[in-house]
């Protein structure tokens, strides 16, 4: 290990931000193809339906690309350039990666979906009947199903039996999401969604091949990481048992091993990032981007990783009872020039044209300043403009005194016309 490439934590952060598309602000207005390129870079785009600001997949793309029409993402799905399936969680995925996930669909129990496998085995005729109905009658949405009576016994959810069947068929890959309308899934049979070239199950890769591809893809997507963070990205391995171990991929020349300041474990970098690695070591990767992040952004969704990389202890509190929340329902991490400096609990009131900052908390280690206020004000104003909520209202901040320079910076932006 003494011969490993040495990286300071600042250099490792810059490398990770560059890999995830968050090092610098966009150089030009976004184009539809840029959305697809960003998703290919991240490999996965996690889906969540909470929209007090914007639904997560749209916000993750905005953090990297700036203003863009949200319908572009819907169009890419409907055009077949993306598909939906389970990866880190429910995700939009590049269609080029479909066969890797087809292996999961064909082997549900091995893929960590034993309940779906059990439901298919326990009720084969019910699932086949529903599949035939979709095939004969055309694409359907969950709300189209008639209630057959009784709870389904699935915990929090009171799904109708056919709703549960359609979700099981989705996990098995027999139906797919053909498109979304107002973010509602529209299901159809796979042969009407996929191009013919992807319908042949004989071309599905072996499990070992998929594991290798996902290990390499996770390292590439995140820039630099130790073995223990690899398995979380696609949920294909436990933290203590990455598959395959990255040391073997160092031996084959596909990964580089590095030593990162403060890490008790070796880190790994994909060979495609060699130029970025060299630039980081020369101090040439300068983090200049200031933006808000979704709670489900790849940069922050792993709590241990966010803490080790950015000294940022982040938990999504929307699933925490209100009385136990510390920061708010749907807090967005604030990225300023390579640091996660705080979090904002915000809500976009589109009807009133107001972007409400219910609370903004700076991290205790961050010193407030007019420059910081200006950077954060710019990020808030850009996010507000994207929503058509041109008035940014600051309710409170921590520290309390930071609200004054922040409001002054927002007024200056409004006065200059830079909105």
C-alpha positions as a printed NumPy array, in Angstrom:
array([[  0.   ,   0.   ,   0.   ],
       [  2.961,   2.356,   0.453],
       [  3.196,   2.756,  -3.334],
       [ -0.443,   3.794,  -3.722],
       [ -1.163,   7.204,  -5.243],
       [ -1.582,   9.749,  -2.444],
       [ -4.603,  12.092,  -2.392],
       [ -5.567,  14.772,   0.082],
       [ -9.207,  14.794,   1.118],
       [ -9.706,  18.039,  -0.838],
       [ -8.313,  16.373,  -3.959],
       [-10.535,  13.33 ,  -3.423],
       [-13.578,  15.59 ,  -3.052],
       [-12.749,  17.391,  -6.289],
       [-12.36 ,  14.069,  -8.082],
       [-15.726,  12.864,  -6.798],
       [-17.465,  16.122,  -7.71 ],
       [-15.966,  15.989, -11.209],
       [-17.139,  12.406, -11.684],
       [-20.656,  13.17 , -10.507],
       [-21.007,  16.311, -12.623],
       [-21.003,  18.756,  -9.707],
       [-17.556,  20.348,  -9.9  ],
       [-18.454,  23.407, -11.985],
       [-21.649,  25.131, -13.111],
       [-22.972,  24.3  , -16.589],
       [-21.131,  26.16 , -19.332],
       [-24.253,  26.643, -21.483],
       [-28.001,  26.19 , -21.534],
       [-29.074,  22.568, -21.207],
       [-30.145,  20.511, -24.18 ],
       [-32.284,  17.399, -24.059],
       [-29.272,  15.226, -24.884],
       [-27.5  ,  16.624, -21.804],
       [-30.084,  14.959, -19.557],
       [-29.307,  11.606, -21.104],
       [-25.563,  12.219, -20.792],
       [-25.946,  13.113, -17.095],
       [-27.898,   9.917, -16.424],
       [-25.255,   7.868, -18.235],
       [-22.602,   9.547, -16.082],
       [-24.459,   8.707, -12.854],
       [-25.591,   5.29 , -14.188],
       [-28.793,   5.569, -12.135],
       [-31.318,   8.337, -11.45 ],
       [-33.281,   7.566,  -8.293],
       [-37.042,   8.151,  -8.323],
       [-38.996,   9.657,  -5.447],
       [-42.44 ,  11.249,  -5.54 ],
       [-42.133,  13.948,  -2.85 ],
       [-42.467,  17.328,  -4.565],
       [-42.492,  20.117,  -1.982],
       [-39.687,  21.574,  -4.113],
       [-39.366,  19.295,  -7.139],
       [-39.548,  15.541,  -7.503],
       [-36.095,  14.142,  -6.925],
       [-35.095,  12.948, -10.422],
       [-35.85 ,  16.361, -11.912],
       [-33.961,  18.118,  -9.106],
       [-30.89 ,  15.875,  -9.428],
       [-30.649,  16.846, -13.096],
       [-31.236,  20.546, -12.37 ],
       [-28.352,  20.538,  -9.849],
       [-26.029,  19.591, -12.716],
       [-27.609,  21.229, -15.754],
       [-29.459,  24.295, -14.518],
       [-32.771,  25.318, -16.062],
       [-34.376,  22.8  , -18.405],
       [-37.963,  21.751, -19.236],
       [-38.928,  18.908, -16.909],
       [-40.898,  17.164, -19.66 ],
       [-37.61 ,  16.27 , -21.336],
       [-37.084,  13.494, -18.784],
       [-40.599,  12.162, -19.422],
       [-39.945,  12.26 , -23.167],
       [-36.696,  10.287, -22.849],
       [-38.635,   7.546, -21.035],
       [-41.466,   7.519, -23.595],
       [-38.924,   7.441, -26.449],
       [-37.359,   4.288, -25.005],
       [-33.987,   5.858, -24.297],
       [-34.517,   5.171, -20.588],
       [-36.352,   2.47 , -18.666],
       [-37.415,   2.055, -15.054],
       [-36.363,  -0.689, -12.691],
       [-34.882,  -1.399,  -9.28 ],
       [-31.206,  -0.436,  -8.923],
       [-30.055,   1.527,  -5.858],
       [-33.821,   1.933,  -5.454],
       [-36.502,   2.608,  -8.079],
       [-34.538,   4.381, -10.818],
       [-34.508,   5.682, -14.348],
       [-31.789,   3.746, -16.172],
       [-30.117,   3.944, -19.608],
       [-31.741,   1.47 , -22.001],
       [-28.247,   0.283, -22.987],
       [-27.987,  -1.329, -19.524],
       [-31.263,  -3.249, -19.796],
       [-29.765,  -6.73 , -20.113],
       [-27.898,  -6.367, -16.817],
       [-31.222,  -5.79 , -15.087],
       [-32.98 ,  -8.497, -17.089],
       [-30.86 , -10.944, -15.107],
       [-32.429,  -9.518, -11.922],
       [-35.91 ,  -9.9  , -13.4  ],
       [-35.338, -13.541, -14.274],
       [-33.85 , -14.416, -10.873],
       [-35.927, -12.434,  -8.374],
       [-34.93 , -14.33 ,  -5.249],
       [-31.206, -14.101,  -6.   ],
       [-31.732, -10.399,  -6.764],
       [-33.098,  -9.754,  -3.27 ],
       [-36.799,  -9.768,  -4.201],
       [-38.023, -13.028,  -2.601],
       [-41.523, -11.683,  -1.913],
       [-42.105, -11.034,  -5.601],
       [-40.898, -14.551,  -6.379],
       [-43.21 , -15.969,  -3.717],
       [-46.226, -14.051,  -5.046],
       [-45.601, -15.289,  -8.582],
       [-45.299, -18.879,  -7.353],
       [-48.395, -18.658,  -5.134],
       [-50.674, -17.08 ,  -7.74 ],
       [-49.424, -17.937, -11.241],
       [-52.833, -17.872, -12.909],
       [-53.778, -14.498, -11.393],
       [-50.582, -12.947, -12.746],
       [-50.961, -14.606, -16.153],
       [-54.565, -13.432, -16.399],
       [-53.556,  -9.835, -15.656],
       [-50.682, -10.025, -18.127],
       [-53.064, -11.269, -20.824],
       [-55.493,  -8.422, -20.074],
       [-52.746,  -5.829, -20.514],
       [-51.57 ,  -7.533, -23.695],
       [-55.124,  -7.567, -25.12 ],
       [-56.479,  -4.254, -23.839],
       [-53.37 ,  -2.07 , -24.046],
       [-51.342,   0.068, -21.632],
       [-52.835,   0.615, -18.169],
       [-52.225,   2.675, -15.063],
       [-52.617,   1.369, -11.525],
       [-55.764,   3.421, -10.974],
       [-57.452,   1.533, -13.838],
       [-57.764,  -1.625, -11.754],
       [-61.029,  -2.446, -10.048],
       [-61.037,  -3.174,  -6.343],
       [-61.414,  -6.9  ,  -5.651],
       [-61.982,  -6.371,  -1.919],
       [-59.851,  -6.687,   1.192],
       [-56.415,  -5.507,   2.194],
       [-53.439,  -7.024,   0.481],
       [-51.481,  -7.365,   3.728],
       [-48.45 ,  -5.439,   2.485],
       [-47.678,  -3.288,   5.514],
       [-48.255,   0.427,   5.007],
       [-49.894,  -0.015,   1.601],
       [-53.557,  -0.882,   0.961],
       [-52.983,  -1.915,  -2.622],
       [-55.759,  -3.589,  -4.594],
       [-54.879,  -7.197,  -5.529],
       [-54.336,  -6.328,  -9.189],
       [-52.182,  -3.368,  -8.188],
       [-49.959,  -5.771,  -6.269],
       [-49.91 ,  -8.141,  -9.238],
       [-48.884,  -5.407, -11.667],
       [-46.036,  -4.39 ,  -9.356],
       [-44.935,  -8.027,  -9.142],
       [-45.05 ,  -8.329, -12.931],
       [-42.984,  -5.129, -13.088],
       [-40.341,  -6.662, -10.807],
       [-40.364,  -9.781, -12.986],
       [-39.937,  -7.602, -16.073],
       [-43.073,  -8.874, -17.816],
       [-44.587,  -5.401, -17.784],
       [-42.598,  -2.184, -17.988],
       [-43.237,   1.505, -17.528],
       [-43.95 ,   2.696, -21.048],
       [-44.292,   6.354, -20.042],
       [-45.456,   8.604, -17.221],
       [-48.397,  10.998, -17.242],
       [-48.329,  13.581, -14.447],
       [-45.681,  11.294, -12.969],
       [-48.126,   8.344, -12.832],
       [-46.742,   5.115, -14.249],
       [-48.313,   3.763, -17.438],
       [-47.613,   0.031, -17.761],
       [-47.429,  -2.094, -20.89 ],
       [-46.103,  -5.531, -21.791],
       [-42.371,  -5.652, -22.364],
       [-42.638,  -6.627, -26.047],
       [-44.399,  -3.325, -26.786],
       [-41.931,  -1.238, -24.773],
       [-38.548,  -2.72 , -25.721],
       [-36.931,  -2.756, -29.144],
       [-36.88 ,  -6.294, -30.646],
       [-33.101,  -6.482, -30.181],
       [-33.539,  -6.582, -26.389],
       [-36.237,  -9.257, -26.212],
       [-33.881, -12.226, -26.515],
       [-33.24 , -13.637, -23.038],
       [-30.455, -15.787, -24.452],
       [-28.229, -12.705, -24.481],
       [-28.583, -12.044, -20.728],
       [-25.113, -11.835, -19.1  ],
       [-23.966, -14.12 , -16.296],
       [-24.272, -12.931, -12.707],
       [-20.499, -12.639, -12.348],
       [-20.359, -10.433, -15.428],
       [-23.073,  -8.158, -14.047],
       [-21.359,  -7.887, -10.659],
       [-18.097,  -6.945, -12.347],
       [-19.82 ,  -4.34 , -14.517],
       [-21.589,  -2.792, -11.521],
       [-18.449,  -2.68 ,  -9.397],
       [-16.596,  -0.85 , -12.158],
       [-19.59 ,   1.41 , -12.841],
       [-19.953,   2.373,  -9.171],
       [-16.287,   3.393,  -8.964],
       [-16.561,   5.332, -12.206],
       [-19.787,   7.093, -11.175],
       [-18.363,   8.283,  -7.85 ],
       [-14.812,   9.083,  -8.887],
       [-13.052,   7.668,  -5.855],
       [-14.264,   5.362,  -3.101],
       [-13.14 ,   2.486,  -0.872],
       [-14.398,  -1.058,  -1.299],
       [-16.988,  -0.7  ,   1.482],
       [-18.988,   1.919,  -0.469],
       [-19.103,   0.047,  -3.762],
       [-21.953,  -2.379,  -3.114],
       [-24.433,   0.294,  -2.05 ],
       [-24.534,   2.061,  -5.412],
       [-26.373,  -0.732,  -7.244],
       [-27.219,  -2.657,  -4.069],
       [-25.386,  -5.629,  -5.532],
       [-23.065,  -6.372,  -2.605],
       [-22.717,  -5.875,   1.124],
       [-20.326,  -3.239,   2.437],
       [-18.002,  -5.892,   3.824],
       [-18.176,  -8.115,   0.698],
       [-17.805,  -6.177,  -2.555],
       [-18.251,  -8.334,  -5.651],
       [-15.699,  -8.723,  -7.146],
       [-13.123,  -7.275,  -4.793],
       [-11.612,  -4.171,  -6.411],
       [ -8.051,  -5.336,  -5.751],
       [ -8.548,  -7.895,  -8.515],
       [ -9.61 ,  -5.101, -10.851],
       [ -6.449,  -3.176,  -9.897],
       [ -4.436,  -6.21 , -10.959],
       [ -6.233,  -6.244, -14.328],
       [ -5.561,  -2.523, -14.823],
       [ -9.228,  -1.459, -14.768],
       [ -8.95 ,   0.342, -11.433],
       [ -6.209,   2.352,  -9.748],
       [ -5.597,   2.136,  -5.996],
       [ -5.108,   5.344,  -4.027],
       [ -4.53 ,   6.364,  -0.425],
       [ -6.83 ,   9.188,   0.684],
       [ -5.979,  11.418,   3.622],
       [ -7.901,  10.321,   6.716],
       [ -9.313,   7.112,   5.223],
       [ -8.481,   3.89 ,   7.087],
       [ -9.053,   1.935,   3.863],
       [ -7.512,   2.089,   0.379],
       [ -9.52 ,   3.913,  -2.264],
       [-10.112,   3.079,  -5.912],
       [-10.36 ,   5.173,  -9.086],
       [-11.563,   3.993, -12.501],
       [ -8.913,   4.075, -15.202],
       [-11.156,   6.345, -17.303],
       [-10.622,   9.023, -14.635],
       [ -6.829,   8.947, -14.861],
       [ -6.668,  12.433, -16.426],
       [ -8.948,  13.819, -13.698],
       [ -6.871,  12.087, -11.043],
       [ -3.709,  13.742, -12.36 ],
       [ -5.471,  17.107, -12.543],
       [ -6.705,  16.741,  -8.961],
       [ -3.19 ,  16.001,  -7.706],
       [ -1.913,  19.151,  -9.459],
       [ -4.686,  21.252,  -7.931],
       [ -6.279,  21.784, -11.349],
       [ -9.758,  20.559, -10.405],
       [-11.266,  23.666,  -8.867],
       [-14.731,  23.29 ,  -7.377],
       [-16.774,  26.358,  -8.323],
       [-20.364,  25.072,  -8.439],
       [-22.964,  26.411,  -5.981],
       [-26.285,  24.575,  -5.981],
       [-28.942,  22.741,  -3.992],
       [-29.053,  18.954,  -3.975],
       [-31.865,  16.449,  -3.739],
       [-31.828,  14.2  ,  -0.658],
       [-31.623,  11.347,  -3.17 ],
       [-28.646,  12.727,  -5.07 ],
       [-25.879,  10.119,  -5.496],
       [-23.451,  12.498,  -3.788],
       [-25.293,  12.31 ,  -0.451],
       [-27.557,   9.265,  -0.373],
       [-24.984,   7.181,   1.559],
       [-24.765,   8.707,   5.039],
       [-21.372,   7.192,   5.868],
       [-19.917,   8.391,   2.57 ],
       [-21.241,  11.943,   2.923],
       [-19.764,  12.118,   6.422],
       [-16.36 ,  10.755,   5.425],
       [-16.064,  12.784,   2.215],
       [-17.647,  16.098,   3.245],
       [-17.926,  16.027,   7.056],
       [-21.682,  16.257,   6.468],
       [-23.971,  14.141,   8.661],
       [-27.111,  13.892,   6.569],
       [-30.339,  12.043,   7.215],
       [-33.557,  12.331,   5.227],
       [-36.166,  13.365,   7.787],
       [-39.344,  13.139,   5.685],
       [-39.809,   9.618,   7.089],
       [-39.155,  10.804,  10.667],
       [-42.109,  11.817,  12.891],
       [-42.447,  15.603,  12.863],
       [-41.709,  15.979,  16.573],
       [-38.356,  14.218,  16.105],
       [-37.169,  16.184,  13.071],
       [-34.133,  18.351,  13.617],
       [-33.926,  20.267,  10.34 ],
       [-37.209,  19.838,   8.486],
       [-39.364,  17.615,   6.305],
       [-37.397,  17.682,   3.035],
       [-34.069,  19.401,   3.57 ],
       [-31.824,  20.018,   0.575],
       [-28.031,  19.924,   1.069],
       [-26.283,  23.134,  -0.03 ],
       [-23.153,  22.639,  -2.142],
       [-20.833,  25.66 ,  -2.292],
       [-17.485,  25.433,  -4.106],
       [-16.643,  21.889,  -3.08 ],
       [-18.157,  21.895,   0.406],
       [-21.521,  20.853,   1.786],
       [-22.051,  23.961,   3.892],
       [-25.571,  23.419,   5.193],
       [-29.124,  22.424,   4.384],
       [-32.321,  24.234,   3.512],
       [-35.916,  23.277,   4.297],
       [-37.774,  24.819,   1.36 ],
       [-41.148,  24.739,  -0.36 ],
       [-42.102,  26.048,  -3.797],
       [-45.499,  27.77 ,  -3.713],
       [-46.028,  27.816,  -7.464],
       [-49.485,  29.371,  -7.346],
       [-48.229,  32.357,  -5.344],
       [-44.855,  32.581,  -7.101],
       [-42.984,  32.228,  -3.782],
       [-40.003,  30.034,  -2.968],
       [-40.2  ,  29.719,   0.811],
       [-37.058,  28.956,   2.808],
       [-38.625,  27.762,   6.03 ],
       [-35.235,  27.21 ,   7.606],
       [-31.625,  27.338,   6.508],
       [-28.995,  25.716,   8.697],
       [-25.286,  26.241,   8.169],
       [-22.972,  23.539,   9.423],
       [-21.308,  24.505,  12.751],
       [-17.857,  24.37 ,  11.085],
       [-18.865,  26.907,   8.41 ],
       [-18.112,  30.59 ,   9.008],
       [-20.769,  32.893,   7.636],
       [-19.703,  35.718,   5.346],
       [-21.079,  38.001,   2.676],
       [-19.38 ,  35.872,   0.001],
       [-21.073,  32.743,   1.332],
       [-24.406,  34.543,   1.493],
       [-23.975,  35.631,  -2.129],
       [-23.199,  32.065,  -3.278],
       [-26.183,  30.583,  -1.436],
       [-28.503,  33.376,  -2.567],
       [-27.55 ,  32.648,  -6.156],
       [-28.347,  28.946,  -5.75 ],
       [-31.689,  29.722,  -4.106],
       [-32.621,  32.251,  -6.794],
       [-31.728,  29.888,  -9.635],
       [-33.798,  27.092,  -8.106],
       [-36.709,  29.475,  -7.525],
       [-36.545,  30.752, -11.111],
       [-36.648,  27.172, -12.431],
       [-39.929,  26.704, -10.549],
       [-41.4  ,  30.002, -11.705],
       [-41.364,  31.203,  -8.074],
       [-39.369,  34.393,  -8.471],
       [-39.797,  35.665,  -4.902],
       [-37.491,  33.967,  -2.389],
       [-38.731,  34.363,   1.188],
       [-36.327,  33.598,   4.058],
       [-38.246,  32.667,   7.223],
       [-35.339,  31.809,   9.517],
       [-31.732,  30.723,   9.518],
       [-29.184,  29.209,  11.859],
       [-27.146,  31.124,  12.82 ],
       [-29.889,  33.701,  13.082],
       [-27.619,  36.571,  12.021],
       [-26.949,  34.908,   8.663],
       [-30.468,  35.785,   7.492],
       [-29.488,  39.458,   7.148],
       [-26.651,  39.116,   4.594],
       [-28.623,  36.381,   2.822],
       [-31.656,  38.643,   2.361],
       [-29.37 ,  41.486,   1.278],
       [-27.744,  39.227,  -1.331],
       [-31.171,  38.188,  -2.639],
       [-32.221,  41.825,  -2.927],
       [-29.031,  42.616,  -4.807],
       [-29.703,  39.804,  -7.265],
       [-33.27 ,  40.971,  -7.8  ],
       [-32.108,  44.552,  -8.281],
       [-29.462,  43.577, -10.802],
       [-31.913,  41.534, -12.83 ],
       [-29.794,  38.369, -12.423],
       [-32.74 ,  36.084, -11.671]])
